[in-house]
Amino acid sequence: MIARTWRGWAPAATADDYERHYATAVAEHLRDVPGFRGARLLRRPEHDEVEFTSITFFTGLDAVRGFAGESYEDAVLEADARRALSRWDGHVSHAEVVVAL
């Protein structure tokens, strides 16, 4: 299994908007991706912003490509996400899950 990790930051005023976007639009899209195995969105206050960390799980890199396309190391952000966030990592990291508890 592959874990795909990405971070983005939102002003406190729009953090709830991003969380709602992830829980609805992103979740709906991910559920339709063959090989998708789950996701977690972490939220952490950081001064006057909120840091979000998204961790999505896929069966392998082919499944990741099914979500992100051939440039799968690039971040995937829809217009609603871009409106809610003030900045984000342009690239994501991928790691093999070796222990799952």
mmCIF file with all atom_site columns, C-alpha atoms in Angstrom:
data_model
loop_
_atom_site.group_PDB
_atom_site.id
_atom_site.type_symbol
_atom_site.label_atom_id
_atom_site.label_alt_id
_atom_site.label_comp_id
_atom_site.label_asym_id
_atom_site.label_entity_id
_atom_site.label_seq_id
_atom_site.pdbx_PDB_ins_code
_atom_site.Cartn_x
_atom_site.Cartn_y
_atom_site.Cartn_z
_atom_site.occupancy
_atom_site.B_iso_or_equiv
_atom_site.pdbx_formal_charge
_atom_site.auth_seq_id
_atom_site.auth_comp_id
_atom_site.auth_asym_id
_atom_site.auth_atom_id
_atom_site.pdbx_PDB_model_num
ATOM 1   C CA . MET A 1 1   ? 0.000   0.000  0.000   1.00 0.00 ? 1   MET A CA 1
ATOM 2   C CA . ILE A 1 2   ? 1.143   3.541  -0.791  1.00 0.00 ? 2   ILE A CA 1
ATOM 3   C CA . ALA A 1 3   ? 0.565   6.583  1.429   1.00 0.00 ? 3   ALA A CA 1
ATOM 4   C CA . ARG A 1 4   ? 0.360   9.902  -0.422  1.00 0.00 ? 4   ARG A CA 1
ATOM 5   C CA . THR A 1 5   ? 1.051   12.888 1.850   1.00 0.00 ? 5   THR A CA 1
ATOM 6   C CA . TRP A 1 6   ? 0.443   16.553 1.128   1.00 0.00 ? 6   TRP A CA 1
ATOM 7   C CA . ARG A 1 7   ? 0.173   19.802 3.133   1.00 0.00 ? 7   ARG A CA 1
ATOM 8   C CA . GLY A 1 8   ? -1.728  23.041 2.682   1.00 0.00 ? 8   GLY A CA 1
ATOM 9   C CA . TRP A 1 9   ? -2.399  26.089 4.843   1.00 0.00 ? 9   TRP A CA 1
ATOM 10  C CA . ALA A 1 10  ? -5.534  28.172 5.196   1.00 0.00 ? 10  ALA A CA 1
ATOM 11  C CA . PRO A 1 11  ? -6.284  31.406 7.015   1.00 0.00 ? 11  PRO A CA 1
ATOM 12  C CA . ALA A 1 12  ? -8.351  30.688 10.116  1.00 0.00 ? 12  ALA A CA 1
ATOM 13  C CA . ALA A 1 13  ? -11.325 32.383 8.410   1.00 0.00 ? 13  ALA A CA 1
ATOM 14  C CA . THR A 1 14  ? -11.454 29.842 5.543   1.00 0.00 ? 14  THR A CA 1
ATOM 15  C CA . ALA A 1 15  ? -10.118 26.705 7.233   1.00 0.00 ? 15  ALA A CA 1
ATOM 16  C CA . ASP A 1 16  ? -13.610 25.298 7.748   1.00 0.00 ? 16  ASP A CA 1
ATOM 17  C CA . ASP A 1 17  ? -14.310 25.837 4.041   1.00 0.00 ? 17  ASP A CA 1
ATOM 18  C CA . TYR A 1 18  ? -11.320 23.698 3.093   1.00 0.00 ? 18  TYR A CA 1
ATOM 19  C CA . GLU A 1 19  ? -12.246 20.992 5.588   1.00 0.00 ? 19  GLU A CA 1
ATOM 20  C CA . ARG A 1 20  ? -15.782 20.897 4.184   1.00 0.00 ? 20  ARG A CA 1
ATOM 21  C CA . HIS A 1 21  ? -14.427 20.724 0.606   1.00 0.00 ? 21  HIS A CA 1
ATOM 22  C CA . TYR A 1 22  ? -12.201 17.774 1.517   1.00 0.00 ? 22  TYR A CA 1
ATOM 23  C CA . ALA A 1 23  ? -15.025 15.946 3.320   1.00 0.00 ? 23  ALA A CA 1
ATOM 24  C CA . THR A 1 24  ? -17.395 16.330 0.364   1.00 0.00 ? 24  THR A CA 1
ATOM 25  C CA . ALA A 1 25  ? -15.881 16.943 -3.078  1.00 0.00 ? 25  ALA A CA 1
ATOM 26  C CA . VAL A 1 26  ? -12.498 15.309 -2.486  1.00 0.00 ? 26  VAL A CA 1
ATOM 27  C CA . ALA A 1 27  ? -14.061 12.337 -0.700  1.00 0.00 ? 27  ALA A CA 1
ATOM 28  C CA . GLU A 1 28  ? -16.581 11.822 -3.492  1.00 0.00 ? 28  GLU A CA 1
ATOM 29  C CA . HIS A 1 29  ? -13.865 11.848 -6.143  1.00 0.00 ? 29  HIS A CA 1
ATOM 30  C CA . LEU A 1 30  ? -11.539 9.529  -4.206  1.00 0.00 ? 30  LEU A CA 1
ATOM 31  C CA . ARG A 1 31  ? -14.256 6.934  -3.608  1.00 0.00 ? 31  ARG A CA 1
ATOM 32  C CA . ASP A 1 32  ? -14.511 6.464  -7.376  1.00 0.00 ? 32  ASP A CA 1
ATOM 33  C CA . VAL A 1 33  ? -10.767 5.815  -7.875  1.00 0.00 ? 33  VAL A CA 1
ATOM 34  C CA . PRO A 1 34  ? -9.949  2.108  -8.275  1.00 0.00 ? 34  PRO A CA 1
ATOM 35  C CA . GLY A 1 35  ? -7.363  1.133  -5.664  1.00 0.00 ? 35  GLY A CA 1
ATOM 36  C CA . PHE A 1 36  ? -8.263  3.921  -3.204  1.00 0.00 ? 36  PHE A CA 1
ATOM 37  C CA . ARG A 1 37  ? -8.029  2.541  0.337   1.00 0.00 ? 37  ARG A CA 1
ATOM 38  C CA . GLY A 1 38  ? -8.820  5.464  2.626   1.00 0.00 ? 38  GLY A CA 1
ATOM 39  C CA . ALA A 1 39  ? -7.826  8.974  3.626   1.00 0.00 ? 39  ALA A CA 1
ATOM 40  C CA . ARG A 1 40  ? -7.153  11.094 6.662   1.00 0.00 ? 40  ARG A CA 1
ATOM 41  C CA . LEU A 1 41  ? -7.168  14.886 6.912   1.00 0.00 ? 41  LEU A CA 1
ATOM 42  C CA . LEU A 1 42  ? -5.182  16.268 9.834   1.00 0.00 ? 42  LEU A CA 1
ATOM 43  C CA . ARG A 1 43  ? -5.812  19.791 11.102  1.00 0.00 ? 43  ARG A CA 1
ATOM 44  C CA . ARG A 1 44  ? -3.371  21.781 13.239  1.00 0.00 ? 44  ARG A CA 1
ATOM 45  C CA . PRO A 1 45  ? -3.621  25.446 14.288  1.00 0.00 ? 45  PRO A CA 1
ATOM 46  C CA . GLU A 1 46  ? -0.406  27.294 13.467  1.00 0.00 ? 46  GLU A CA 1
ATOM 47  C CA . HIS A 1 47  ? -0.327  30.971 14.558  1.00 0.00 ? 47  HIS A CA 1
ATOM 48  C CA . ASP A 1 48  ? -2.982  32.743 12.441  1.00 0.00 ? 48  ASP A CA 1
ATOM 49  C CA . GLU A 1 49  ? -3.303  29.855 9.982   1.00 0.00 ? 49  GLU A CA 1
ATOM 50  C CA . VAL A 1 50  ? -4.430  26.249 10.004  1.00 0.00 ? 50  VAL A CA 1
ATOM 51  C CA . GLU A 1 51  ? -2.127  23.587 8.596   1.00 0.00 ? 51  GLU A CA 1
ATOM 52  C CA . PHE A 1 52  ? -3.801  20.653 6.876   1.00 0.00 ? 52  PHE A CA 1
ATOM 53  C CA . THR A 1 53  ? -2.057  17.381 6.166   1.00 0.00 ? 53  THR A CA 1
ATOM 54  C CA . SER A 1 54  ? -3.780  14.988 3.794   1.00 0.00 ? 54  SER A CA 1
ATOM 55  C CA . ILE A 1 55  ? -2.778  11.337 3.817   1.00 0.00 ? 55  ILE A CA 1
ATOM 56  C CA . THR A 1 56  ? -4.438  9.162  1.202   1.00 0.00 ? 56  THR A CA 1
ATOM 57  C CA . PHE A 1 57  ? -3.894  5.444  0.788   1.00 0.00 ? 57  PHE A CA 1
ATOM 58  C CA . PHE A 1 58  ? -3.789  3.520  -2.471  1.00 0.00 ? 58  PHE A CA 1
ATOM 59  C CA . THR A 1 59  ? -3.027  -0.075 -3.412  1.00 0.00 ? 59  THR A CA 1
ATOM 60  C CA . GLY A 1 60  ? -0.040  1.026  -5.504  1.00 0.00 ? 60  GLY A CA 1
ATOM 61  C CA . LEU A 1 61  ? 1.359   3.679  -7.823  1.00 0.00 ? 61  LEU A CA 1
ATOM 62  C CA . ASP A 1 62  ? -0.991  2.686  -10.644 1.00 0.00 ? 62  ASP A CA 1
ATOM 63  C CA . ALA A 1 63  ? -3.902  3.592  -8.376  1.00 0.00 ? 63  ALA A CA 1
ATOM 64  C CA . VAL A 1 64  ? -2.170  6.874  -7.450  1.00 0.00 ? 64  VAL A CA 1
ATOM 65  C CA . ARG A 1 65  ? -1.876  7.653  -11.164 1.00 0.00 ? 65  ARG A CA 1
ATOM 66  C CA . GLY A 1 66  ? -5.597  6.918  -11.492 1.00 0.00 ? 66  GLY A CA 1
ATOM 67  C CA . PHE A 1 67  ? -6.199  9.770  -9.078  1.00 0.00 ? 67  PHE A CA 1
ATOM 68  C CA . ALA A 1 68  ? -3.426  12.224 -9.949  1.00 0.00 ? 68  ALA A CA 1
ATOM 69  C CA . GLY A 1 69  ? -2.485  11.386 -13.534 1.00 0.00 ? 69  GLY A CA 1
ATOM 70  C CA . GLU A 1 70  ? 0.956   10.724 -14.958 1.00 0.00 ? 70  GLU A CA 1
ATOM 71  C CA . SER A 1 71  ? 2.483   13.669 -13.056 1.00 0.00 ? 71  SER A CA 1
ATOM 72  C CA . TYR A 1 72  ? 1.428   11.958 -9.841  1.00 0.00 ? 72  TYR A CA 1
ATOM 73  C CA . GLU A 1 73  ? 4.041   13.754 -7.713  1.00 0.00 ? 73  GLU A CA 1
ATOM 74  C CA . ASP A 1 74  ? 2.290   17.080 -8.375  1.00 0.00 ? 74  ASP A CA 1
ATOM 75  C CA . ALA A 1 75  ? -0.400  18.262 -5.990  1.00 0.00 ? 75  ALA A CA 1
ATOM 76  C CA . VAL A 1 76  ? -4.011  17.998 -7.179  1.00 0.00 ? 76  VAL A CA 1
ATOM 77  C CA . LEU A 1 77  ? -6.104  21.008 -6.128  1.00 0.00 ? 77  LEU A CA 1
ATOM 78  C CA . GLU A 1 78  ? -9.543  21.968 -7.358  1.00 0.00 ? 78  GLU A CA 1
ATOM 79  C CA . ALA A 1 79  ? -10.642 25.602 -7.623  1.00 0.00 ? 79  ALA A CA 1
ATOM 80  C CA . ASP A 1 80  ? -12.581 25.471 -4.323  1.00 0.00 ? 80  ASP A CA 1
ATOM 81  C CA . ALA A 1 81  ? -9.460  24.276 -2.513  1.00 0.00 ? 81  ALA A CA 1
ATOM 82  C CA . ARG A 1 82  ? -7.353  27.031 -4.052  1.00 0.00 ? 82  ARG A CA 1
ATOM 83  C CA . ARG A 1 83  ? -9.888  29.626 -2.883  1.00 0.00 ? 83  ARG A CA 1
ATOM 84  C CA . ALA A 1 84  ? -9.854  28.355 0.708   1.00 0.00 ? 84  ALA A CA 1
ATOM 85  C CA . LEU A 1 85  ? -6.092  27.853 1.046   1.00 0.00 ? 85  LEU A CA 1
ATOM 86  C CA . SER A 1 86  ? -3.477  30.592 1.227   1.00 0.00 ? 86  SER A CA 1
ATOM 87  C CA . ARG A 1 87  ? -0.579  28.303 0.243   1.00 0.00 ? 87  ARG A CA 1
ATOM 88  C CA . TRP A 1 88  ? 0.204   24.648 -0.327  1.00 0.00 ? 88  TRP A CA 1
ATOM 89  C CA . ASP A 1 89  ? 2.953   22.238 -1.220  1.00 0.00 ? 89  ASP A CA 1
ATOM 90  C CA . GLY A 1 90  ? 3.188   21.908 -4.982  1.00 0.00 ? 90  GLY A CA 1
ATOM 91  C CA . HIS A 1 91  ? 4.464   18.357 -4.705  1.00 0.00 ? 91  HIS A CA 1
ATOM 92  C CA . VAL A 1 92  ? 3.393   15.376 -2.642  1.00 0.00 ? 92  VAL A CA 1
ATOM 93  C CA . SER A 1 93  ? 5.387   12.562 -1.122  1.00 0.00 ? 93  SER A CA 1
ATOM 94  C CA . HIS A 1 94  ? 4.737   8.856  -1.506  1.00 0.00 ? 94  HIS A CA 1
ATOM 95  C CA . ALA A 1 95  ? 5.849   6.125  0.854   1.00 0.00 ? 95  ALA A CA 1
ATOM 96  C CA . GLU A 1 96  ? 5.196   2.433  1.130   1.00 0.00 ? 96  GLU A CA 1
ATOM 97  C CA . VAL A 1 97  ? 3.143   1.476  4.176   1.00 0.00 ? 97  VAL A CA 1
ATOM 98  C CA . VAL A 1 98  ? 5.150   -1.279 5.866   1.00 0.00 ? 98  VAL A CA 1
ATOM 99  C CA . VAL A 1 99  ? 3.243   -1.609 9.153   1.00 0.00 ? 99  VAL A CA 1
ATOM 100 C CA . ALA A 1 100 ? -0.447  -0.878 9.642   1.00 0.00 ? 100 ALA A CA 1
ATOM 101 C CA . LEU A 1 101 ? -1.889  -1.241 13.132  1.00 0.00 ? 101 LEU A CA 1
#
